[in-house]
Short mmCIF file of C-alpha atoms and ligand atoms in Angstrom, two decimals:
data_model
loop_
_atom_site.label_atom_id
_atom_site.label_comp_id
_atom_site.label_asym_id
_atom_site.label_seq_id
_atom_site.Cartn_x
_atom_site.Cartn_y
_atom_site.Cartn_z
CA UNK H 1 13.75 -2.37 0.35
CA UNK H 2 14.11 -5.10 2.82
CA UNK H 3 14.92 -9.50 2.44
CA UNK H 4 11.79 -10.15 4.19
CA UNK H 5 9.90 -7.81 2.00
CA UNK H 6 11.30 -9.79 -0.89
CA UNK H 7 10.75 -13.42 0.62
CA UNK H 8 6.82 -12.28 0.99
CA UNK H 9 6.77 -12.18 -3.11
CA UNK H 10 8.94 -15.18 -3.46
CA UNK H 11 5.92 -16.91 -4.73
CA UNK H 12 3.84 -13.82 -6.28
CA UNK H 13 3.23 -13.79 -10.07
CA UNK H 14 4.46 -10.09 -10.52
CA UNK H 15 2.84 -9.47 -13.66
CA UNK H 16 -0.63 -10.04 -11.72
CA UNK H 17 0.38 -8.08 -9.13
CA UNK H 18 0.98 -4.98 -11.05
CA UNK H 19 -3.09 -5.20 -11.76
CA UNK H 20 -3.55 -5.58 -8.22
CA UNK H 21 -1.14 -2.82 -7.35
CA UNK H 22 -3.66 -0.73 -9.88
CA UNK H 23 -6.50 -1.33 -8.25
CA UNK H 24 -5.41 -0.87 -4.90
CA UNK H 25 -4.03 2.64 -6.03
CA UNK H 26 -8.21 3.59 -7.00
CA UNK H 27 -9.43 2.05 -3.40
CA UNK H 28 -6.75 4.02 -1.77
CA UNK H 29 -7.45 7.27 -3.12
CA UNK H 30 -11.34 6.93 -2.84
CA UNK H 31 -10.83 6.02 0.52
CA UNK H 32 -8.76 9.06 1.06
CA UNK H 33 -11.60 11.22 -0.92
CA UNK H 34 -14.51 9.36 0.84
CA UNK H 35 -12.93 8.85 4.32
CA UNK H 36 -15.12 6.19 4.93
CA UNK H 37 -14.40 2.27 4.94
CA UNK H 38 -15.36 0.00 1.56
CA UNK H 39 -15.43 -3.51 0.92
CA UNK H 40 -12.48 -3.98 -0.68
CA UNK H 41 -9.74 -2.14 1.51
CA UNK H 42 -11.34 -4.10 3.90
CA UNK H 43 -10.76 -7.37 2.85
CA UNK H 44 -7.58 -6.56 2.22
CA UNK H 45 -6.64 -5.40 5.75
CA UNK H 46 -7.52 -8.49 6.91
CA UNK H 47 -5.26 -10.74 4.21
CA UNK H 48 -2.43 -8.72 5.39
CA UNK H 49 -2.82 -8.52 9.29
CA UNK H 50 -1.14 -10.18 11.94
CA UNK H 51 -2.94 -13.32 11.48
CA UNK H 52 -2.66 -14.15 7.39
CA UNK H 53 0.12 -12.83 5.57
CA UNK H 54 1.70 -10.62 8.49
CA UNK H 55 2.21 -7.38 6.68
CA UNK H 56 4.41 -5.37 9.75
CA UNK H 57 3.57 -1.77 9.96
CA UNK H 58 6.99 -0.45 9.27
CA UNK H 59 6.81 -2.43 6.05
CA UNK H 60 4.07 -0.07 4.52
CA UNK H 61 6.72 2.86 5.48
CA UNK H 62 8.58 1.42 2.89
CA UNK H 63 5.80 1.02 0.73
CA UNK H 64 5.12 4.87 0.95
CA UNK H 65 9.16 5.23 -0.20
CA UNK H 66 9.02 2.69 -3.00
CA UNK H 67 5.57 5.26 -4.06
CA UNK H 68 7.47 8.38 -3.74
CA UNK H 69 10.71 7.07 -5.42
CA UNK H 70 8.53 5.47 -8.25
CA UNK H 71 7.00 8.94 -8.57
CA UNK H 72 10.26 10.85 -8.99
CA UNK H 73 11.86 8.76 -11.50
CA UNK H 74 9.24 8.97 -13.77
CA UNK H 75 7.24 12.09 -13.21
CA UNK H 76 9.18 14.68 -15.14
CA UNK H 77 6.98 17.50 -13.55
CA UNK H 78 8.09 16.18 -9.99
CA UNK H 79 8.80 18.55 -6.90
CA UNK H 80 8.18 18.82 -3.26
CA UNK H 81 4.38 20.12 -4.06
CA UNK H 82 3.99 16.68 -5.52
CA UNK H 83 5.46 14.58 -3.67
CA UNK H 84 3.67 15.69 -0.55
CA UNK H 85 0.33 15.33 -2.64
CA UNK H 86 0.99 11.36 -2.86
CA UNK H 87 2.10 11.34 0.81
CA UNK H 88 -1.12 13.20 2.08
CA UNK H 89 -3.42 11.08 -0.56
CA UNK H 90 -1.94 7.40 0.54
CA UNK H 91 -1.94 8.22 4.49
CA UNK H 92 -5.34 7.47 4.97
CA UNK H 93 -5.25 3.98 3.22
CA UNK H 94 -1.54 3.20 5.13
CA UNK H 95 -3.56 4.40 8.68
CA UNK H 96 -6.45 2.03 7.60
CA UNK H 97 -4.08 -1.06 7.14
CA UNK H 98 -1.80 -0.11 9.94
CA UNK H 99 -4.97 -0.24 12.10
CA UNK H 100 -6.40 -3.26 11.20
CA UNK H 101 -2.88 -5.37 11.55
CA UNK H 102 -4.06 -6.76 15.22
CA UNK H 103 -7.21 -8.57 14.51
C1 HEM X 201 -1.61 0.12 1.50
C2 HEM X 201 -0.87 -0.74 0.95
C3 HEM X 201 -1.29 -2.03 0.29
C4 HEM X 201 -2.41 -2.36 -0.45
C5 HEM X 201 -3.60 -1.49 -0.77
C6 HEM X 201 -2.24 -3.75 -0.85
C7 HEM X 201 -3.12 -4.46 -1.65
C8 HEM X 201 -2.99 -5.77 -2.00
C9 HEM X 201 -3.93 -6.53 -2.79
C10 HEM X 201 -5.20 -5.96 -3.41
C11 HEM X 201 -3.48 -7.81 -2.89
C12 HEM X 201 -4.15 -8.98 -3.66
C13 HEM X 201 -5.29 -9.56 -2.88
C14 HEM X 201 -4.86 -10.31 -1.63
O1 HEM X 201 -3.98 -11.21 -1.71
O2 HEM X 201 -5.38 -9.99 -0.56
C15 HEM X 201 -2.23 -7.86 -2.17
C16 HEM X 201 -1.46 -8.98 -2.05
C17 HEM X 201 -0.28 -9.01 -1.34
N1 HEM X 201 0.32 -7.96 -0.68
FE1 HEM X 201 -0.36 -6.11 -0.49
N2 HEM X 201 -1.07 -4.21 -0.34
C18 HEM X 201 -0.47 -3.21 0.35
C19 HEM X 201 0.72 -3.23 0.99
C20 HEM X 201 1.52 -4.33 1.09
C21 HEM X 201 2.81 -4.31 1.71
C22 HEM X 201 3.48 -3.11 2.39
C23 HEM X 201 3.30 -5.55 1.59
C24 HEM X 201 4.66 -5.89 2.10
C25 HEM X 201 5.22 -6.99 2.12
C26 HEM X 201 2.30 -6.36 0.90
C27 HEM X 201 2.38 -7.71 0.60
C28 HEM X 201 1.47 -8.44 -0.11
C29 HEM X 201 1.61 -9.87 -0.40
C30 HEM X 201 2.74 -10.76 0.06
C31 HEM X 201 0.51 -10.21 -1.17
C32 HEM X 201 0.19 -11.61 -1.74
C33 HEM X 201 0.85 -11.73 -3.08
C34 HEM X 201 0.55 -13.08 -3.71
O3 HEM X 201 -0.58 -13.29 -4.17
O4 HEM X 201 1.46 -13.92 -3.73
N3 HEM X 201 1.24 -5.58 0.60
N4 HEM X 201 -1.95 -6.62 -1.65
#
């Protein structure tokens, strides 16, 4: 979706990342079941604040469409029910990181 999105992966192993994109899809939605903090999305707010790997906020917008667009070209089933499900369900997680990107 954007160059700089692209240059922060320019030295990612992507076949590890999808693993990591895995489990940060189960953290997310406990965290949106739970509501309350765990371990893990929290050390993972802090890799990508302002200080380490300087994830900008508008940058998990995009991360939300790259979900949704994922979602529709493979979910045969897809409509607008759906698609706001995975909006509502991710939110939380996005809020959390978007919170915790000024240390
Ligand atoms: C809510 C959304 C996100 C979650 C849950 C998430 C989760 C993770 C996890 C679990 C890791 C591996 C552990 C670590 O390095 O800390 C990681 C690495 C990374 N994430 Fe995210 N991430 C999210 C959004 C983003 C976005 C929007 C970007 C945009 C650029 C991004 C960029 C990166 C980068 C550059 C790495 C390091 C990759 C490497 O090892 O080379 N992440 N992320």
């Amino acid at each position: 979706m954007s160059e700089d999105i692209r240059d922060k992966f320019a030295n990612t192993d992507m076949e590890n990342q999808i693993g990591v994109l895995q489990k940060s899809m189960y953290h997310m939605i406990s965290f949106h079941i739970l509501k309350t903090e765990n371990d893990f999305l929290d050390r993972i707010a802090e890799t990508h604040n302002h200080s380490h790997y300087d994830i900008k906020l508008e940058y998990y917008d995009h991360w939300l469409e790259s979900l949704i667009a994922t979602v529709k070209e493979t979910d045969p089933l897809f409509d607008s029910e759906v698609e706001l499900a995975w909006r509502i369900t991710f939110s939380s997680g996005i809020l959390y990181m978007k919170m915790h990107y000024d240390p």
